[in-house]
Amino acid sequence: EAGVAQSPRYKIIEKRQSVAFWCNPISGHATLYWYQQILGQGPKLLIQFQNNGVVDDSQLPKDRFSAERLKGVDSTLKIQPAKLEDSAVYLCASSLNTGAANTIYFGEGSWLTVV
Amino acid sequence: GESVGLHLPTLSVQEGDNSIINCAYSNSASDYFIWYKQESGKGPQFIIDIRSNMDKRQGQRVTVLLNKTVKHLSLQIAATQPGDSAVYFCAEIMDTGRRALTFGSGTRLQVQP
């Protein structure tokens, strides 16, 4: 079974530039999450989708971050304009449903460095 | 706000010894706890979980203990191996509709050969 795919794996941009990350969840998984993980910290939820609807985006900095999952499958996370403090790993995860955590699978992450 | 936290940032053990990683939580509404292992350059990997109506659960070489009285969670790894070297996170799910994970800050486990 293919895992959660993310791209690009690594990205370096200058502050005030924009960047987009792409995620392809495991086939059939209805729930998709984007997490931000700053070095030395645990992942923090940015946004949760159930199919193509947003379940929770309360921790998403909406002035610069946006995310969509138009067809209920792939998702993109965009940052515009980027700030130095956005340097982090952006993890995408998916699960069959919003229930048991042992169905939540993480991708390898997209590493962002803002200089 | 309430959050999941960890006592020690780094734990160093000898190969073959048992490891104990601790975690404190403060949200009494949490009903489900999970331990994740994260190796360098990879995403978190599920290890073991426990529901709030249990106090112990065992897996292969791992045991999770839950003490709801003091709001404490621990992960025990038996006969620690070099491949166990990683950062370990405890995470919780509160009994809310969205049921997303809230992670702690992590403990780095270093296994010395």
JSON list of C-alpha atoms in Angstrom, two decimals, chain B residues 3-50:
[
{"chain": "B", "resi": 3, "resn": "SER", "atom": "CA", "xyz": [-1.19, 20.88, 26.52]},
{"chain": "B", "resi": 4, "resn": "VAL", "atom": "CA", "xyz": [0.80, 17.67, 26.49]},
{"chain": "B", "resi": 5, "resn": "GLY", "atom": "CA", "xyz": [4.36, 17.99, 27.77]},
{"chain": "B", "resi": 6, "resn": "LEU", "atom": "CA", "xyz": [7.41, 15.84, 28.43]},
{"chain": "B", "resi": 7, "resn": "HIS", "atom": "CA", "xyz": [9.77, 15.68, 31.42]},
{"chain": "B", "resi": 8, "resn": "LEU", "atom": "CA", "xyz": [13.12, 15.05, 29.70]},
{"chain": "B", "resi": 9, "resn": "PRO", "atom": "CA", "xyz": [14.32, 16.33, 26.34]},
{"chain": "B", "resi": 10, "resn": "THR", "atom": "CA", "xyz": [17.08, 13.68, 25.96]},
{"chain": "B", "resi": 11, "resn": "LEU", "atom": "CA", "xyz": [17.45, 10.16, 27.30]},
{"chain": "B", "resi": 12, "resn": "SER", "atom": "CA", "xyz": [20.64, 8.15, 26.82]},
{"chain": "B", "resi": 13, "resn": "VAL", "atom": "CA", "xyz": [20.63, 4.39, 27.49]},
{"chain": "B", "resi": 14, "resn": "GLN", "atom": "CA", "xyz": [22.89, 1.43, 26.88]},
{"chain": "B", "resi": 15, "resn": "GLU", "atom": "CA", "xyz": [21.93, -1.13, 24.28]},
{"chain": "B", "resi": 16, "resn": "GLY", "atom": "CA", "xyz": [20.00, -3.93, 25.92]},
{"chain": "B", "resi": 17, "resn": "ASP", "atom": "CA", "xyz": [18.74, -1.83, 28.81]},
{"chain": "B", "resi": 18, "resn": "ASN", "atom": "CA", "xyz": [15.10, -0.89, 29.28]},
{"chain": "B", "resi": 19, "resn": "SER", "atom": "CA", "xyz": [14.04, 2.67, 28.45]},
{"chain": "B", "resi": 20, "resn": "ILE", "atom": "CA", "xyz": [11.30, 4.70, 30.08]},
{"chain": "B", "resi": 21, "resn": "ILE", "atom": "CA", "xyz": [10.02, 7.87, 28.45]},
{"chain": "B", "resi": 22, "resn": "ASN", "atom": "CA", "xyz": [7.61, 10.00, 30.43]},
{"chain": "B", "resi": 23, "resn": "CYS", "atom": "CA", "xyz": [4.89, 12.44, 29.48]},
{"chain": "B", "resi": 24, "resn": "ALA", "atom": "CA", "xyz": [2.59, 14.66, 31.53]},
{"chain": "B", "resi": 25, "resn": "TYR", "atom": "CA", "xyz": [-0.76, 15.84, 30.29]},
{"chain": "B", "resi": 26, "resn": "SER", "atom": "CA", "xyz": [-3.04, 18.40, 31.82]},
{"chain": "B", "resi": 27, "resn": "ASN", "atom": "CA", "xyz": [-6.29, 18.07, 29.89]},
{"chain": "B", "resi": 28, "resn": "SER", "atom": "CA", "xyz": [-8.62, 15.84, 31.86]},
{"chain": "B", "resi": 29, "resn": "ALA", "atom": "CA", "xyz": [-10.93, 15.67, 28.83]},
{"chain": "B", "resi": 30, "resn": "SER", "atom": "CA", "xyz": [-8.36, 13.67, 26.84]},
{"chain": "B", "resi": 31, "resn": "ASP", "atom": "CA", "xyz": [-9.64, 10.17, 26.25]},
{"chain": "B", "resi": 32, "resn": "TYR", "atom": "CA", "xyz": [-7.03, 8.66, 23.98]},
{"chain": "B", "resi": 33, "resn": "PHE", "atom": "CA", "xyz": [-3.23, 8.77, 24.03]},
{"chain": "B", "resi": 34, "resn": "ILE", "atom": "CA", "xyz": [-0.70, 7.73, 21.44]},
{"chain": "B", "resi": 35, "resn": "TRP", "atom": "CA", "xyz": [3.06, 7.35, 21.30]},
{"chain": "B", "resi": 36, "resn": "TYR", "atom": "CA", "xyz": [4.84, 8.16, 18.05]},
{"chain": "B", "resi": 37, "resn": "LYS", "atom": "CA", "xyz": [8.44, 7.53, 17.02]},
{"chain": "B", "resi": 38, "resn": "GLN", "atom": "CA", "xyz": [10.10, 9.96, 14.66]},
{"chain": "B", "resi": 39, "resn": "GLU", "atom": "CA", "xyz": [13.41, 9.13, 13.04]},
{"chain": "B", "resi": 40, "resn": "SER", "atom": "CA", "xyz": [15.56, 11.81, 11.49]},
{"chain": "B", "resi": 41, "resn": "GLY", "atom": "CA", "xyz": [14.12, 13.07, 8.23]},
{"chain": "B", "resi": 42, "resn": "LYS", "atom": "CA", "xyz": [10.94, 11.03, 8.51]},
{"chain": "B", "resi": 43, "resn": "GLY", "atom": "CA", "xyz": [7.37, 11.55, 9.58]},
{"chain": "B", "resi": 44, "resn": "PRO", "atom": "CA", "xyz": [6.00, 10.32, 12.92]},
{"chain": "B", "resi": 45, "resn": "GLN", "atom": "CA", "xyz": [5.34, 6.59, 13.07]},
{"chain": "B", "resi": 46, "resn": "PHE", "atom": "CA", "xyz": [2.61, 5.12, 15.29]},
{"chain": "B", "resi": 47, "resn": "ILE", "atom": "CA", "xyz": [3.95, 2.90, 18.10]},
{"chain": "B", "resi": 48, "resn": "ILE", "atom": "CA", "xyz": [1.17, 2.18, 20.55]},
{"chain": "B", "resi": 49, "resn": "ASP", "atom": "CA", "xyz": [-2.00, 3.75, 21.88]},
{"chain": "B", "resi": 50, "resn": "ILE", "atom": "CA", "xyz": [-4.12, 3.56, 25.02]}
]
